[in-house]
């Protein structure tokens, strides 16, 4: 349920409504819209009587929220959330461009790719240190050594670091060394992990699960936000369908759907969606035109010999030419990188 206060309502009236709601054992989410305060009520709202609330001075409207996600709901907060990563913003007018290899493989590799990402205009370096691989016999990542190499690359380039956390065991290492914690598709519904990262204040990149509906995905965002961490960036990375010519099917319609339902920023990962390098550029361009708040793209200096996902990684020179086009499209959409 949300309670919309009339414009210019006295603070005392707002406090009165809040104390009634909290007195019923509910939590509140207060947000200031363009002209009025919106009091979001979280919990079992059947204990609230809308007709009684409407009698209070200053209360304009009382609306039932149908969706199960509350803090992530656009009804609770009308302006877009802008996630600030050490001064680099994603959301609103700001595009976040995350690029880098699937896996961190060596110091030379990550530094070379990071320099090229920076030179082309990217603002985040991605690179997996802990890799969720389908086979236990595939390369599993350099783990903590990978985090060290990402930090070195950050020192060289100033790029913000995005990397995937798979286990609660490493939360402290990630909070200390990483700028954005990525939760991968396979862990989108690892509720214990979501609860734990919800207690941190690190920006979280939450990928859509392999076969998750948009509502399930937003409920996972809700888990993180319910813990107090509202710095959530959603990432659509393709969903599983019957189509074998692509690794997954990129659901571009998720962009306008999420924008209608939620205030959270949403970026697109065309690399894991399509699964082939030649699909990256057309899907990245389409994503920006469809209103995405950013991109995550796999870039490798030697895709043929990459230890993971070489087939979908683009070369630094192709990333550079893609970025030139993205910059033009960003302007058309009145966005900045
Ligand atoms: C990744 O970004 O490295 C990754 C494994 O992606 P996803 O979780 O979307 O499969
Ligand atoms: Mn990958």
Coordinates of C-alpha atoms and ligand atoms in Angstrom, one line a residue:
X1 CA 0.0 0.0 0.0
X2 CA 1.2 3.5 -0.7
X3 CA 0.0 6.7 0.9
X4 CA 0.4 9.8 -1.2
X5 CA 0.5 13.1 0.8
X6 CA -0.9 16.3 -0.6
X7 CA 1.7 18.8 -1.8
X8 CA 3.0 21.1 0.9
X9 CA 1.8 18.9 3.8
X10 CA 3.3 19.9 7.1
X11 CA 6.0 17.6 8.5
X12 CA 3.9 16.9 11.6
X13 CA 1.2 15.4 9.4
X14 CA 3.6 13.1 7.7
X15 CA 5.0 12.0 11.0
X16 CA 1.5 11.3 12.3
X17 CA 0.8 9.0 9.3
X18 CA 4.1 7.3 9.7
X19 CA 3.5 6.6 13.4
X20 CA 0.1 5.1 12.7
X21 CA 1.6 2.8 10.0
X22 CA 4.5 1.8 12.2
X23 CA 2.2 1.3 15.2
X24 CA 0.5 -1.4 13.2
X25 CA 3.8 -3.2 13.0
X26 CA 4.6 -2.3 9.4
X27 CA 7.8 -0.9 7.9
X28 CA 7.7 2.3 5.9
X29 CA 9.6 3.5 2.8
X30 CA 9.5 7.3 2.6
X31 CA 10.2 9.0 -0.7
X32 CA 9.9 12.5 -2.0
X33 CA 8.3 12.8 -5.4
X34 CA 8.3 16.0 -7.6
X35 CA 5.7 17.7 -5.4
X36 CA 4.6 15.3 -2.6
X37 CA 5.8 12.7 -0.1
X38 CA 5.0 9.1 -0.8
X39 CA 4.8 6.8 2.2
X40 CA 5.3 3.1 1.1
X41 CA 3.9 0.6 3.6
X42 CA 5.7 -2.8 3.7
X43 CA 4.3 -5.8 5.5
X44 CA 0.8 -7.2 6.0
X45 CA -1.2 -4.1 4.9
X46 CA -4.6 -5.7 5.5
X47 CA -4.3 -4.2 9.0
X48 CA -4.6 -0.7 7.6
X49 CA -8.0 0.7 6.8
X50 CA -7.7 3.1 3.7
X51 CA -10.9 4.9 4.6
X52 CA -9.5 5.8 8.0
X53 CA -6.2 6.9 6.6
X54 CA -8.0 9.2 4.1
X55 CA -9.6 11.1 7.1
X56 CA -6.2 12.3 8.2
X57 CA -5.3 15.8 7.2
X58 CA -2.7 15.9 4.4
X59 CA -3.5 12.4 3.0
X60 CA -4.3 12.7 -0.7
X61 CA -4.6 9.1 -1.9
X62 CA -4.2 5.6 -0.6
X63 CA -3.4 3.0 -3.2
X64 CA -3.1 -0.8 -3.1
X65 CA 0.2 -2.1 -4.6
X66 CA -0.6 -5.3 -6.5
X67 CA 2.9 -6.4 -7.2
X68 CA 4.8 -8.4 -4.5
X69 CA 7.9 -6.2 -4.9
X70 CA 7.7 -3.0 -2.9
X71 CA 11.0 -1.2 -2.5
X72 CA 11.8 -2.0 -6.1
X73 CA 8.4 -0.8 -7.2
X74 CA 8.1 2.5 -9.2
X75 CA 5.0 3.3 -7.1
X76 CA 7.2 3.6 -4.1
X77 CA 9.7 5.9 -5.8
X78 CA 8.9 7.8 -9.0
X79 CA 12.3 9.1 -9.9
X80 CA 14.8 6.7 -11.5
X81 CA 17.4 5.4 -9.1
X82 CA 20.9 6.6 -9.9
X83 CA 23.6 4.2 -8.6
X84 CA 26.7 6.1 -7.7
X85 CA 29.9 4.0 -8.0
X86 CA 32.6 6.2 -6.5
X87 CA 31.4 9.1 -8.6
X88 CA 30.6 7.1 -11.8
X89 CA 26.8 7.0 -12.1
X90 CA 24.4 4.5 -13.7
X91 CA 20.7 5.4 -14.2
X92 CA 18.8 8.5 -15.2
X93 CA 20.9 10.2 -17.9
X94 CA 24.0 8.2 -17.1
X95 CA 25.1 5.2 -19.1
X96 CA 27.4 2.6 -17.5
X97 CA 29.6 0.8 -19.9
X98 CA 31.2 -2.3 -18.4
X99 CA 33.6 -4.2 -20.5
X100 CA 36.4 -6.7 -20.1
X101 CA 37.2 -10.4 -20.4
X102 CA 35.0 -13.2 -19.3
X103 CA 37.8 -14.4 -16.9
X104 CA 40.8 -12.7 -15.5
X105 CA 43.6 -14.8 -16.8
X106 CA 46.9 -13.0 -16.1
X107 CA 48.3 -9.6 -15.2
X108 CA 49.3 -8.9 -18.9
X109 CA 45.9 -9.9 -20.2
X110 CA 43.8 -7.9 -17.7
X111 CA 46.0 -4.8 -17.9
X112 CA 46.0 -4.8 -21.7
X113 CA 42.3 -5.2 -22.0
X114 CA 41.6 -2.6 -19.2
X115 CA 43.7 0.0 -21.0
X116 CA 41.8 -0.6 -24.2
X117 CA 38.5 -0.4 -22.5
X118 CA 39.5 2.9 -20.9
X119 CA 40.8 4.3 -24.2
X120 CA 37.6 3.4 -26.0
X121 CA 35.4 5.2 -23.4
X122 CA 34.2 2.4 -21.1
X123 CA 33.9 3.3 -17.4
X124 CA 33.9 -0.1 -15.7
X125 CA 36.2 -3.1 -16.1
X126 CA 34.5 -6.5 -15.8
X127 CA 36.4 -9.7 -15.3
X128 CA 35.5 -12.9 -13.5
X129 CA 37.8 -14.1 -10.7
X130 CA 35.3 -16.7 -9.4
X131 CA 33.7 -18.4 -12.4
X132 CA 30.4 -20.3 -12.4
X133 CA 31.2 -23.0 -14.9
X134 CA 28.9 -25.7 -16.1
X135 CA 31.7 -28.3 -15.9
X136 CA 33.8 -28.8 -12.8
X137 CA 36.7 -29.6 -15.1
X138 CA 36.6 -26.2 -16.8
X139 CA 38.8 -23.2 -15.7
X140 CA 37.3 -22.0 -12.4
X141 CA 39.0 -18.6 -12.2
X142 CA 42.0 -17.3 -10.4
X143 CA 39.9 -16.6 -7.3
X144 CA 41.5 -14.2 -4.8
X145 CA 44.6 -13.8 -7.1
X146 CA 42.1 -12.5 -9.7
X147 CA 40.8 -9.8 -7.4
X148 CA 44.4 -8.6 -6.9
X149 CA 44.9 -8.4 -10.6
X150 CA 41.6 -6.5 -11.0
X151 CA 42.8 -4.0 -8.4
X152 CA 46.1 -3.6 -10.3
X153 CA 44.1 -2.8 -13.5
X154 CA 42.0 -0.3 -11.6
X155 CA 45.2 1.4 -10.3
X156 CA 46.5 1.6 -13.9
X157 CA 43.3 2.9 -15.5
X158 CA 41.0 4.3 -12.9
X159 CA 38.2 2.0 -14.1
X160 CA 35.7 0.8 -11.5
X161 CA 35.8 -3.0 -11.0
X162 CA 32.8 -5.3 -11.5
X163 CA 33.2 -9.0 -10.6
X164 CA 31.1 -11.9 -9.6
X165 CA 30.6 -13.2 -6.1
X166 CA 29.4 -16.7 -5.9
X167 CA 29.7 -17.5 -2.2
X168 CA 29.0 -15.8 1.1
X169 CA 32.5 -17.0 2.2
X170 CA 34.1 -14.1 0.2
X171 CA 31.8 -11.2 1.0
X172 CA 34.4 -9.4 3.1
X173 CA 37.1 -9.7 0.3
X174 CA 34.6 -8.3 -2.2
X175 CA 33.5 -5.4 0.0
X176 CA 37.1 -4.5 0.5
X177 CA 38.4 -4.9 -3.1
X178 CA 35.5 -4.6 -5.6
X179 CA 33.4 -1.6 -6.7
X180 CA 30.3 -3.4 -7.9
X181 CA 29.5 -6.9 -6.8
X182 CA 28.0 -9.0 -9.6
X183 CA 25.4 -11.7 -8.8
X184 CA 25.4 -14.1 -11.7
X185 CA 22.4 -15.6 -13.4
X186 CA 22.9 -18.9 -11.7
X187 CA 22.8 -17.3 -8.3
X188 CA 19.9 -14.9 -8.9
X189 CA 17.7 -16.9 -6.5
X190 CA 20.5 -17.8 -4.0
X191 CA 18.4 -16.1 -1.3
X192 CA 21.0 -16.5 1.4
X193 CA 23.6 -14.7 -0.7
X194 CA 21.1 -12.0 -1.6
X195 CA 20.3 -11.4 2.1
X196 CA 24.0 -11.2 3.0
X197 CA 24.9 -8.7 0.3
X198 CA 21.7 -6.7 1.3
X199 CA 23.5 -6.0 4.5
X200 CA 26.5 -4.3 2.7
X201 CA 26.4 -0.9 1.0
X202 CA 28.2 -2.0 -2.2
X203 CA 26.4 -1.4 -5.5
X204 CA 25.1 -4.8 -6.8
X205 CA 24.8 -5.9 -10.4
X206 CA 21.9 -8.4 -10.3
X207 CA 21.8 -10.6 -13.5
X208 CA 18.5 -12.1 -14.6
X209 CA 18.3 -15.9 -13.9
X210 CA 18.5 -18.4 -16.7
X211 CA 14.8 -18.9 -16.8
X212 CA 13.5 -16.2 -14.5
X213 CA 10.5 -14.2 -15.0
X214 CA 10.8 -10.4 -14.6
X215 CA 8.8 -10.6 -11.4
X216 CA 11.1 -13.3 -10.0
X217 CA 14.0 -11.1 -10.9
X218 CA 12.5 -8.0 -9.2
X219 CA 11.8 -10.1 -6.2
X220 CA 15.5 -11.0 -6.0
X221 CA 16.2 -7.2 -6.1
X222 CA 13.7 -6.8 -3.3
X223 CA 15.7 -9.3 -1.2
X224 CA 18.7 -7.1 -1.5
X225 CA 16.8 -3.9 -0.9
X226 CA 14.9 -5.3 2.1
X227 CA 18.2 -5.7 3.8
X228 CA 18.9 -2.0 3.4
X229 CA 21.0 -2.0 0.2
X230 CA 19.1 0.0 -2.4
X231 CA 22.1 0.2 -4.9
X232 CA 20.8 -2.4 -7.3
X233 CA 21.5 -2.4 -11.0
X234 CA 19.6 -5.0 -13.0
X235 CA 21.3 -6.8 -15.9
X236 CA 19.3 -8.7 -18.6
X237 CA 21.6 -11.4 -20.1
X238 CA 19.3 -13.5 -22.1
X239 CA 16.9 -16.2 -21.1
X240 CA 16.6 -19.8 -22.1
X241 CA 14.3 -20.6 -24.9
X242 CA 13.9 -23.3 -27.6
X243 CA 16.2 -21.4 -30.0
X244 CA 19.6 -23.1 -30.6
X245 CA 21.2 -20.6 -32.9
X246 CA 21.8 -18.3 -30.0
X247 CA 23.1 -19.2 -26.5
X248 CA 20.1 -17.5 -24.9
X249 CA 17.4 -15.2 -26.2
X250 CA 18.0 -11.6 -25.4
X251 CA 14.8 -10.2 -24.0
X252 CA 15.0 -6.6 -25.0
X253 CA 11.4 -6.0 -24.0
X254 CA 12.6 -6.4 -20.4
X255 CA 13.9 -2.8 -20.7
X256 CA 10.6 -1.0 -21.1
X257 CA 8.8 -3.5 -18.9
X258 CA 11.3 -3.0 -16.0
X259 CA 11.2 0.8 -16.6
X260 CA 7.4 0.7 -16.2
X261 CA 7.5 -1.4 -13.1
X262 CA 10.6 -0.2 -11.3
X263 CA 12.9 2.7 -10.6
X264 CA 16.0 0.6 -10.7
X265 CA 18.5 1.0 -13.6
X266 CA 18.7 -1.9 -16.1
X267 CA 21.7 -2.7 -18.3
X268 CA 22.1 -5.3 -21.1
X269 CA 24.7 -8.0 -21.5
X270 CA 24.6 -8.9 -25.2
X271 CA 27.6 -11.2 -24.9
X272 CA 26.1 -13.9 -22.7
X273 CA 22.7 -13.4 -24.3
X274 CA 23.7 -14.1 -27.9
X275 CA 26.7 -16.3 -27.2
X276 CA 28.5 -15.2 -30.4
X277 CA 30.7 -12.2 -31.1
X278 CA 28.8 -11.2 -34.2
X279 CA 25.6 -10.7 -32.2
X280 CA 27.2 -8.3 -29.7
X281 CA 27.2 -5.1 -31.8
X282 CA 23.7 -5.2 -33.2
X283 CA 22.2 -6.1 -29.8
X284 CA 24.3 -3.5 -27.9
X285 CA 23.1 -0.8 -30.3
X286 CA 19.5 -2.0 -30.0
X287 CA 19.7 -2.0 -26.2
X288 CA 20.7 1.7 -26.0
X289 CA 17.9 2.7 -28.4
X290 CA 15.5 0.7 -26.3
X291 CA 16.4 2.8 -23.3
X292 CA 19.0 0.6 -21.4
X293 CA 21.1 2.4 -18.8
X294 CA 24.2 0.6 -19.9
X295 CA 25.9 -2.4 -21.3
X296 CA 28.1 -5.3 -20.1
X297 CA 30.4 -6.5 -22.9
X298 CA 33.0 -9.3 -23.0
X299 CA 36.2 -8.0 -24.6
X300 CA 39.4 -10.1 -25.0
X301 CA 42.8 -9.3 -26.5
X302 CA 43.1 -12.9 -27.8
X303 CA 39.6 -14.4 -28.0
X304 CA 40.8 -17.6 -29.8
X305 CA 42.8 -18.6 -26.8
X306 CA 40.5 -17.2 -24.1
X307 CA 40.1 -19.6 -21.1
X308 CA 36.3 -19.0 -21.2
X309 CA 33.7 -17.6 -23.6
X310 CA 36.2 -16.7 -26.4
X311 CA 33.4 -17.3 -29.0
X312 CA 31.4 -14.4 -27.7
X313 CA 34.2 -12.0 -26.9
X314 CA 35.0 -9.1 -29.2
X315 CA 38.5 -7.8 -29.8
X316 CA 39.5 -4.4 -28.4
X317 CA 39.5 -2.8 -31.9
X318 CA 35.9 -3.9 -32.4
X319 CA 34.9 -2.6 -29.0
X320 CA 36.5 0.7 -30.0
X321 CA 34.4 1.0 -33.1
X322 CA 31.3 -0.2 -31.3
X323 CA 31.8 2.6 -28.7
X324 CA 32.0 5.2 -31.4
X325 CA 28.5 4.1 -32.4
X326 CA 27.2 3.8 -28.9
X327 CA 28.3 7.4 -28.2
X328 CA 26.2 8.7 -31.1
X329 CA 23.2 6.7 -30.0
X330 CA 23.7 7.9 -26.4
X331 CA 23.4 11.5 -27.6
X332 CA 20.2 10.6 -29.5
X333 CA 18.8 9.2 -26.3
X334 CA 20.0 12.3 -24.3
X335 CA 22.3 10.1 -22.2
X336 CA 25.9 10.6 -21.2
X337 CA 28.8 8.1 -20.7
Ligands
LIG1 C1 29.5 -13.5 -16.4 O1 29.1 -12.3 -16.6 O2 30.7 -13.7 -16.2 C2 28.6 -14.6 -16.3 C3 28.9 -15.8 -15.9 O3 27.3 -14.3 -16.8 P1 25.9 -14.9 -16.4 O4 25.8 -15.0 -14.9 O5 24.9 -13.9 -17.0 O6 25.9 -16.2 -17.1
LIG2 MN1 31.5 -15.1 -19.8

